[in-house]
Short mmCIF file of C-alpha atoms in Angstrom, two decimals:
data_model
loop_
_atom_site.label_atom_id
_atom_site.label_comp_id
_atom_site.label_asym_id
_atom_site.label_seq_id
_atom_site.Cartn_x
_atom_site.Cartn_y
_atom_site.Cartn_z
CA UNK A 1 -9.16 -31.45 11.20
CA UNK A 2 -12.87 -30.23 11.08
CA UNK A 3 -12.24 -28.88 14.83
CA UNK A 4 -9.13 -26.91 13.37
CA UNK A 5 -11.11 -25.53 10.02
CA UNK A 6 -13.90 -24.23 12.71
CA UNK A 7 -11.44 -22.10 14.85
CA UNK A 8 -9.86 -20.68 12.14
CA UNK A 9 -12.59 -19.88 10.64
CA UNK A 10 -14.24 -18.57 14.02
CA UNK A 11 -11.35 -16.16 14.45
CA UNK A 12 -11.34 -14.87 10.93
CA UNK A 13 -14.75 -14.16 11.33
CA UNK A 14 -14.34 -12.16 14.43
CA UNK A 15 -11.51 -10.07 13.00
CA UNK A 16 -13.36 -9.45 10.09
CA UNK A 17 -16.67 -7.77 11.99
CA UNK A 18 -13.86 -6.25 13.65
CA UNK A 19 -13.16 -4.54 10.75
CA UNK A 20 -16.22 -3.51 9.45
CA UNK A 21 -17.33 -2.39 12.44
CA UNK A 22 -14.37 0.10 12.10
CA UNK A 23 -14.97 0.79 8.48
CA UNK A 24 -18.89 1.52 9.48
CA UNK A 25 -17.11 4.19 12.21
CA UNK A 26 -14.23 5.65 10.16
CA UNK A 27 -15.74 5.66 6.61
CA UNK A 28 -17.30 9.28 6.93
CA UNK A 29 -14.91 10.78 9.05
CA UNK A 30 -12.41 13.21 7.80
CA UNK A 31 -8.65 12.51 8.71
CA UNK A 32 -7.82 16.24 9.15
CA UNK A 33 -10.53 15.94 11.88
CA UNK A 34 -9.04 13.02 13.30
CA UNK A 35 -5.60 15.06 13.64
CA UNK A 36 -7.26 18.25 14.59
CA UNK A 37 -9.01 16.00 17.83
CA UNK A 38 -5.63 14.51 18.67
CA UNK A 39 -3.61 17.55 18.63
CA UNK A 40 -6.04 19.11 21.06
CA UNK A 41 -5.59 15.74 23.36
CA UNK A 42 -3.72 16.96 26.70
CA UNK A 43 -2.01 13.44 27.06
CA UNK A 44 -0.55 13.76 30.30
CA UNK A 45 -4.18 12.47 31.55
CA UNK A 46 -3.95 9.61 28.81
CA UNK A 47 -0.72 8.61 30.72
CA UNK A 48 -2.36 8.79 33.91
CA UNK A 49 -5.32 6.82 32.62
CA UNK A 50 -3.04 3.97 31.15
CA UNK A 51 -1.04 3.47 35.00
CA UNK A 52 -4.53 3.57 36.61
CA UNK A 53 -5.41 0.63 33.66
CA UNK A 54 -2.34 -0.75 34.93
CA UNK A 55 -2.84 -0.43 38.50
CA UNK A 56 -6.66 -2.65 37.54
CA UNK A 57 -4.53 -5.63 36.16
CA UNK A 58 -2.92 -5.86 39.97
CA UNK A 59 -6.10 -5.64 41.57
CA UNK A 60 -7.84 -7.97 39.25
CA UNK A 61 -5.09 -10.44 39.85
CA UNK A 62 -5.46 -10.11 43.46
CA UNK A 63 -9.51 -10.52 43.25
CA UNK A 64 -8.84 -13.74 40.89
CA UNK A 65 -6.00 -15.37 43.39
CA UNK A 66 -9.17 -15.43 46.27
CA UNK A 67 -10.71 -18.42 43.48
CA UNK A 68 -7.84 -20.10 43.06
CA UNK A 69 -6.75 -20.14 46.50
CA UNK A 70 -8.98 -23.04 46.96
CA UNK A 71 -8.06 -25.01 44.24
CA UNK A 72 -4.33 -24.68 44.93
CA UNK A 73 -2.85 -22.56 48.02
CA UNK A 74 0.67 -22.54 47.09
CA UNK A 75 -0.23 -20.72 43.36
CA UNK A 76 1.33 -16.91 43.76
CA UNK A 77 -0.23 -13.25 42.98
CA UNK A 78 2.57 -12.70 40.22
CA UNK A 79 1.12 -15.70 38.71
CA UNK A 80 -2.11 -14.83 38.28
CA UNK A 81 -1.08 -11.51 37.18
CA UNK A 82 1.39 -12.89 34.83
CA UNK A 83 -1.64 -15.77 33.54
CA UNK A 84 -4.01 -11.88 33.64
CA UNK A 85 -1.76 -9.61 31.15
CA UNK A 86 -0.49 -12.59 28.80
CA UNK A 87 -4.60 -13.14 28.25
CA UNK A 88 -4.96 -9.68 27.16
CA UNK A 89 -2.24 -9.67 25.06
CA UNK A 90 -3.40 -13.04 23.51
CA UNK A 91 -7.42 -11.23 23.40
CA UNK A 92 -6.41 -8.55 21.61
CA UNK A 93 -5.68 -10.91 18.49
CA UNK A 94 -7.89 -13.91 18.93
CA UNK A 95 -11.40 -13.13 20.74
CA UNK A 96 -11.69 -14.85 23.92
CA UNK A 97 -8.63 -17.34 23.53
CA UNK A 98 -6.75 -14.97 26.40
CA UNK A 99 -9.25 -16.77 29.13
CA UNK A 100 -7.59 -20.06 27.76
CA UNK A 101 -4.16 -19.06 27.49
CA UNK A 102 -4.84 -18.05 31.50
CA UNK A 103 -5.62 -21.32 32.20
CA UNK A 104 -2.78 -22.76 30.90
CA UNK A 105 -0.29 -20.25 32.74
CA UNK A 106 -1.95 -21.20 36.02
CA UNK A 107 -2.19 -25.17 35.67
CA UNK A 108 1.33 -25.01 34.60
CA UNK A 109 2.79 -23.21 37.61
CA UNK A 110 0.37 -25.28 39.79
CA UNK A 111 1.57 -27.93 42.38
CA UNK A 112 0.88 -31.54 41.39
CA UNK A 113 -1.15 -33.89 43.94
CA UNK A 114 -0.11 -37.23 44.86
CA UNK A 115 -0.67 -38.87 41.29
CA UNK A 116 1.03 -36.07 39.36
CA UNK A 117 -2.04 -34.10 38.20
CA UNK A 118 -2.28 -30.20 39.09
CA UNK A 119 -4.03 -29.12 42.13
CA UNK A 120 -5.55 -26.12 39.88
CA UNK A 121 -6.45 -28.41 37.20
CA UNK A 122 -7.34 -26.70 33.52
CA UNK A 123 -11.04 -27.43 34.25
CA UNK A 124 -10.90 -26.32 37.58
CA UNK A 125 -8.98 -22.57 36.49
CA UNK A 126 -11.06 -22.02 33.37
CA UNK A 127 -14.14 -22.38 36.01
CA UNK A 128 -12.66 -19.40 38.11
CA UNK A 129 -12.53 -17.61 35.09
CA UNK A 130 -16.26 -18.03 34.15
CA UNK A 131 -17.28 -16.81 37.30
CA UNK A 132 -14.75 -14.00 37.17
CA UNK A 133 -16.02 -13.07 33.93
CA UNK A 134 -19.88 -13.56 35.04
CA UNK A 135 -19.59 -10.62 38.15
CA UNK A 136 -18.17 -8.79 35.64
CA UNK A 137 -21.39 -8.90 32.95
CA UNK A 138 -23.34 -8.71 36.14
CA UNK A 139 -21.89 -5.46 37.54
CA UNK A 140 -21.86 -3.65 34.11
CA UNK A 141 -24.98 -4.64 33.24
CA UNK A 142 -25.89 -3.37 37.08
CA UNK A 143 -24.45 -0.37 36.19
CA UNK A 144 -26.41 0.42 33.14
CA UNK A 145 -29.50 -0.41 34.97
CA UNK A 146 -28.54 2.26 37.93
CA UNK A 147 -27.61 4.86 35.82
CA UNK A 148 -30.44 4.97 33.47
CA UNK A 149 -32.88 4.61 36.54
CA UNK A 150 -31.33 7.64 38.69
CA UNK A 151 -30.67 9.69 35.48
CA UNK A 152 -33.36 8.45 32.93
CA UNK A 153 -34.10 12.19 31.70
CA UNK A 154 -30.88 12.41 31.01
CA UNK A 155 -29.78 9.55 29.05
CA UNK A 156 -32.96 8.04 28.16
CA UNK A 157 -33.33 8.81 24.11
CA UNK A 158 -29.67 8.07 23.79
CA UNK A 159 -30.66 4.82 25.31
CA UNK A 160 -33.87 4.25 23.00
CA UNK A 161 -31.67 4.92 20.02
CA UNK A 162 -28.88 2.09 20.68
CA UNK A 163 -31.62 -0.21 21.46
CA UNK A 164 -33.98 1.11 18.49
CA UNK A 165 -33.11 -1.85 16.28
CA UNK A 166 -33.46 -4.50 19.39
CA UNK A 167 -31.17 -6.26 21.56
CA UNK A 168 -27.90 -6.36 20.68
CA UNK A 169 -26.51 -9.00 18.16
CA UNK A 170 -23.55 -9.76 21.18
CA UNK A 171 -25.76 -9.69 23.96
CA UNK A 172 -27.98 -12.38 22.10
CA UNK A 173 -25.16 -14.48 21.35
CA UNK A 174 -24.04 -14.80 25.15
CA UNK A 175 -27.47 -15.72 26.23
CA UNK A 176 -27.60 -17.91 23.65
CA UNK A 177 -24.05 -19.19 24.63
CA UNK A 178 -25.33 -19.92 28.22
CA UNK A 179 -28.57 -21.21 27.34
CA UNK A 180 -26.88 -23.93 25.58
CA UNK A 181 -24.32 -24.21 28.25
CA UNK A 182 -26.45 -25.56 30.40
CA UNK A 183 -28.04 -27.35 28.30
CA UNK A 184 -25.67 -29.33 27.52
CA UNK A 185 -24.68 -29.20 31.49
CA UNK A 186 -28.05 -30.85 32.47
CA UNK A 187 -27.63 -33.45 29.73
CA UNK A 188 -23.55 -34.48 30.70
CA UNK A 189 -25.02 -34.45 34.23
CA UNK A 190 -28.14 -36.80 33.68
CA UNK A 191 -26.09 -39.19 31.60
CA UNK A 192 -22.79 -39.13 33.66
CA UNK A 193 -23.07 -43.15 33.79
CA UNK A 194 -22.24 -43.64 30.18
CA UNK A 195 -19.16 -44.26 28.59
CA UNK A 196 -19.42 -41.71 25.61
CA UNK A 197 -20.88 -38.75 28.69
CA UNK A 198 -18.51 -39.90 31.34
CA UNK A 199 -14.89 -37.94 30.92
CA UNK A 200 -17.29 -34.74 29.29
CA UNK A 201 -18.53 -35.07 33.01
CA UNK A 202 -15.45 -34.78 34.69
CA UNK A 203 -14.99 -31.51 32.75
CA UNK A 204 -17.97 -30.15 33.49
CA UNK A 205 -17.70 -31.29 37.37
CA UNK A 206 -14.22 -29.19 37.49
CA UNK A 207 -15.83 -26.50 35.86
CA UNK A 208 -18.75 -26.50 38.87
CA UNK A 209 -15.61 -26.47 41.19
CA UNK A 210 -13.85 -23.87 40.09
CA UNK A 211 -16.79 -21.69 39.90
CA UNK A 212 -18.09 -22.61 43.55
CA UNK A 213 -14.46 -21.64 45.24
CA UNK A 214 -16.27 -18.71 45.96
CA UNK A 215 -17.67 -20.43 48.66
CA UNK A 216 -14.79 -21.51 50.25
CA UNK A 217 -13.07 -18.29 49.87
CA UNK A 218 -11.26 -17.13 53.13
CA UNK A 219 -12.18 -13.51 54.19
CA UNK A 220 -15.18 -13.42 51.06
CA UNK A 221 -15.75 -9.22 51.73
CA UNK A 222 -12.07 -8.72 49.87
CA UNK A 223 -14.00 -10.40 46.57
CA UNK A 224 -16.26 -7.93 47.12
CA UNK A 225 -14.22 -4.97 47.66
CA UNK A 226 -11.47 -5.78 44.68
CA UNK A 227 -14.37 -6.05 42.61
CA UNK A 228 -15.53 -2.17 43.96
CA UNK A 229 -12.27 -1.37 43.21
CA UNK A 230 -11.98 -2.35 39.89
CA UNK A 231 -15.01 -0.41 38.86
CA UNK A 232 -14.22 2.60 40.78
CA UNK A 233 -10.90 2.84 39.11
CA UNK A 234 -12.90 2.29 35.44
CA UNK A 235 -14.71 5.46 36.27
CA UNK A 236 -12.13 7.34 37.66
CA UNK A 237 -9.82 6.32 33.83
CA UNK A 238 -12.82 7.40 31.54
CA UNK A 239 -12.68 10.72 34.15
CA UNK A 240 -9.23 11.44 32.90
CA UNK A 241 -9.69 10.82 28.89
CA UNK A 242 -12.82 13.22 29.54
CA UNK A 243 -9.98 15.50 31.31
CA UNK A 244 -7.51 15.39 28.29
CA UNK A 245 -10.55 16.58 26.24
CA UNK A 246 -11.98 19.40 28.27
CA UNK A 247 -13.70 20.94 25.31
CA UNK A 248 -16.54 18.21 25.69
CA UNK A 249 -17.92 18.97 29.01
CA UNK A 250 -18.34 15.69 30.20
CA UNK A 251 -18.84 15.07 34.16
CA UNK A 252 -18.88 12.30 36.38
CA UNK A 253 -22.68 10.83 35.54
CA UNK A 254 -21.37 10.95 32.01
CA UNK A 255 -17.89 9.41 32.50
CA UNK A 256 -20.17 6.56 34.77
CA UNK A 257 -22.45 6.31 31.65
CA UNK A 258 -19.48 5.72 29.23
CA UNK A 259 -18.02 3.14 31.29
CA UNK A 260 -20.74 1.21 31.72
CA UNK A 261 -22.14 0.93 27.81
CA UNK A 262 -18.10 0.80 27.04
CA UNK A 263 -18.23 -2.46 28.87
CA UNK A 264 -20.94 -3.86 27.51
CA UNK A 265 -19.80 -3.50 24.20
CA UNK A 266 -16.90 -5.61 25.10
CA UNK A 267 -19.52 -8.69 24.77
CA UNK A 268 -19.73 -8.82 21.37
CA UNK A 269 -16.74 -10.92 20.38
CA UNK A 270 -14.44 -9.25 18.09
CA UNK A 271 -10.29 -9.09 18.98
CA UNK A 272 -9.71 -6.85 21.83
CA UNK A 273 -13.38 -5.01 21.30
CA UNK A 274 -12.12 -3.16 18.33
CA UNK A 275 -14.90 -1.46 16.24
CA UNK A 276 -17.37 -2.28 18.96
CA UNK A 277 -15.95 -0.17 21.44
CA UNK A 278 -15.46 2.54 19.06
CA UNK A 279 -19.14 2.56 17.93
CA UNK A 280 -21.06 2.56 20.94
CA UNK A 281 -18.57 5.07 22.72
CA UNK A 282 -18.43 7.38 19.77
CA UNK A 283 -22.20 7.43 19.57
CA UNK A 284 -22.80 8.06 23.22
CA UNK A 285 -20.20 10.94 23.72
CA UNK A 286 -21.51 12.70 20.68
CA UNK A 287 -25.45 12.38 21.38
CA UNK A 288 -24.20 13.25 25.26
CA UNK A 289 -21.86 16.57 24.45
CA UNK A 290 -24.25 17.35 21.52
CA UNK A 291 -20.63 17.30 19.07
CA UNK A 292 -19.95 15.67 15.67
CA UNK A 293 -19.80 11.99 15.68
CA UNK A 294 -15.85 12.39 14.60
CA UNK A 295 -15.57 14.54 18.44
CA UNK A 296 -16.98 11.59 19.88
CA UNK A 297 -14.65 8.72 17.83
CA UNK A 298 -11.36 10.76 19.05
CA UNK A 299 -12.68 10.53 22.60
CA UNK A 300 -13.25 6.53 21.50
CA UNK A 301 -9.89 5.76 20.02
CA UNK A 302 -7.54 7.47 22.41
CA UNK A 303 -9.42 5.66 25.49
CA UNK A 304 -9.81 2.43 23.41
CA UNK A 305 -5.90 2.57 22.32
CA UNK A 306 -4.20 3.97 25.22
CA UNK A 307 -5.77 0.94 26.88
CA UNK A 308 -4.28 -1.10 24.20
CA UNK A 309 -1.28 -0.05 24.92
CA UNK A 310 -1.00 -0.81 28.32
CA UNK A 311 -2.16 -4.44 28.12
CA UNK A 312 0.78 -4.77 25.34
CA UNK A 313 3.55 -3.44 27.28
CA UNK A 314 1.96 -5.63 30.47
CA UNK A 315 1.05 -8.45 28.51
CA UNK A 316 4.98 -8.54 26.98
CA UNK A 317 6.46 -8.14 30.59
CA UNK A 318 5.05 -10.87 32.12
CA UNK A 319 5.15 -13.09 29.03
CA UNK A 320 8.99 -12.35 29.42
CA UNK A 321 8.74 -13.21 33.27
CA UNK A 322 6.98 -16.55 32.46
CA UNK A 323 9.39 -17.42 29.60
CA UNK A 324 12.56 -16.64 32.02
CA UNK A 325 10.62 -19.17 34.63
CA UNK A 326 11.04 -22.29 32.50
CA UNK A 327 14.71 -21.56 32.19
#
């Protein structure tokens, strides 16, 4: 019962910084500005930008089946695809419950080994995930890094002012989150032996699994080059909203720039980075293009939404395919 009062009151908490964090954006902004941004929106480059979002879904589901290979050869690319869009779908209400919801699509469709258990054991899957979701971090934080270096003059006082007030409240909570991860990691694993330790071991030990089928990945370079791919396409999306928006002048540092903070602002947990996405986007295309913050927040929400979008129509197709599978 206490478990159950926590979660719900985790998620209500996340929708409602959600919120305020797009009450703090919209609060100032005047609606007829909001219309006058959207009716200069050319949206055949939003369309193009939402395939291209979709086309990132196949190729992450193809960079995610090299993990679970390992665990379980005969699991399928439409399944990971199908476990892919039905966790954004599930994100975009509930913070972070999509990785779970993947897990669950996966272990289902997954053969069972002699004694009836799931070759790609929930353990085993949600520790593909973590890994999955740590190159991610890695390479947007990698990005950030690359892009201030090479174009510091550039972007660096847009850069002192989102970090003016310190670290970012998200970015502390994941370090804090895997700080006490393995923590608590070192402690299961020290203490294995005991009765009250021993099945918490077992969980951790198929998350260590799942995470180290990277090593026994066949052909390792397509990891590599999916994961190229994903980012490359990013760019080349935030290249088209800046195309259905001429009028701002952005190029292709900027659209690199964008991506990159975009992504990081994904980290703090809110439902489907609402408000957080908005923010920091907002901010950076108006201090970039020198325009009103309410320039920068149309830019935001028709990237932000569009995306939306697609993960809703995706995330309802293949919820549809997996439904029609148990039949």
């Amino acid at each position: 019962m206490e478990k159950k009062v926590y979660n719900i009151l985790k998620y209500v908490l996340s929708a409602l910084l959600a919120v305020v964090l797009l009450w703090l954006c919209f609060r100032k902004i005047a609606w007829s500005d909001i219309a006058a941004g959207l009716r200069s929106c050319r949206w055949g480059w939003v369309v193009v930008s939402m395939v291209l979002g979709a086309a990132v879904f196949v190729i992450r589901a193809l960079r995610w089946h090299l993990l679970l290979r390992p665990l379980d050869p005969s699991v399928k690319v439409t399944t990971s695809l199908n476990a892919i869009n039905i966790g954004y779908l599930v994100n975009i209400a509930l913070s972070r419950v999509g990785e779970l919801v993947r897990c669950g699509v996966v272990t289902r469709r997954s053969s069972k080994d002699s004694s009836g258990k799931p070759l790609a054991s929930y353990d085993k899957v949600l520790g593909t995930i973590v890994l999955d979701r740590v190159w991610d971090f890695l390479v947007s934080a990698l990005l950030v890094v690359i892009v201030a270096v090479l174009m510091w003059g550039r972007y660096s006082g847009l850069l002192r002012d989102m970090f003016s007030g310190g670290v970012p409240v998200g970015v502390w909570i994941l370090l804090g989150v895997v700080a006490l991860g393995v923590v608590y990691a070192v402690v299961v694993w020290a203490l294995r032996e005991k009765a009250f330790f021993a099945p918490q071991w077992k969980v951790v030990k198929g998350l260590f699994e799942g995470a180290g089928t990277c090593l026994r990945m066949e052909r390792s370079w397509r990891f590599f080059l999916y994961t190229a791919a994903i980012w490359a396409v990013y760019v080349v999306m935030v290249a088209c909203v800046a195309s259905a928006f001429p009028g701002l002048g952005l190029d292709g540092w900027d659209c690199l720039f964008l991506m990159a903070v975009g992504s990081i602002a994904q980290v703090i947990p809110v439902p489907g980075g609402f408000g957080a996405y908005h923010y920091v986007v907002a901010t950076s295309v108006a201090a970039i293009c020198g325009v009103p913050f309410a320039a920068g927040l149309v830019f935001a929400t028709v990237s932000h939404e569009s995306q939306v979008l697609t993960q809703v129509i995706a995330g309802t197709a293949s919820y549809v395919s997996e439904s029609l599978h148990k039949i």
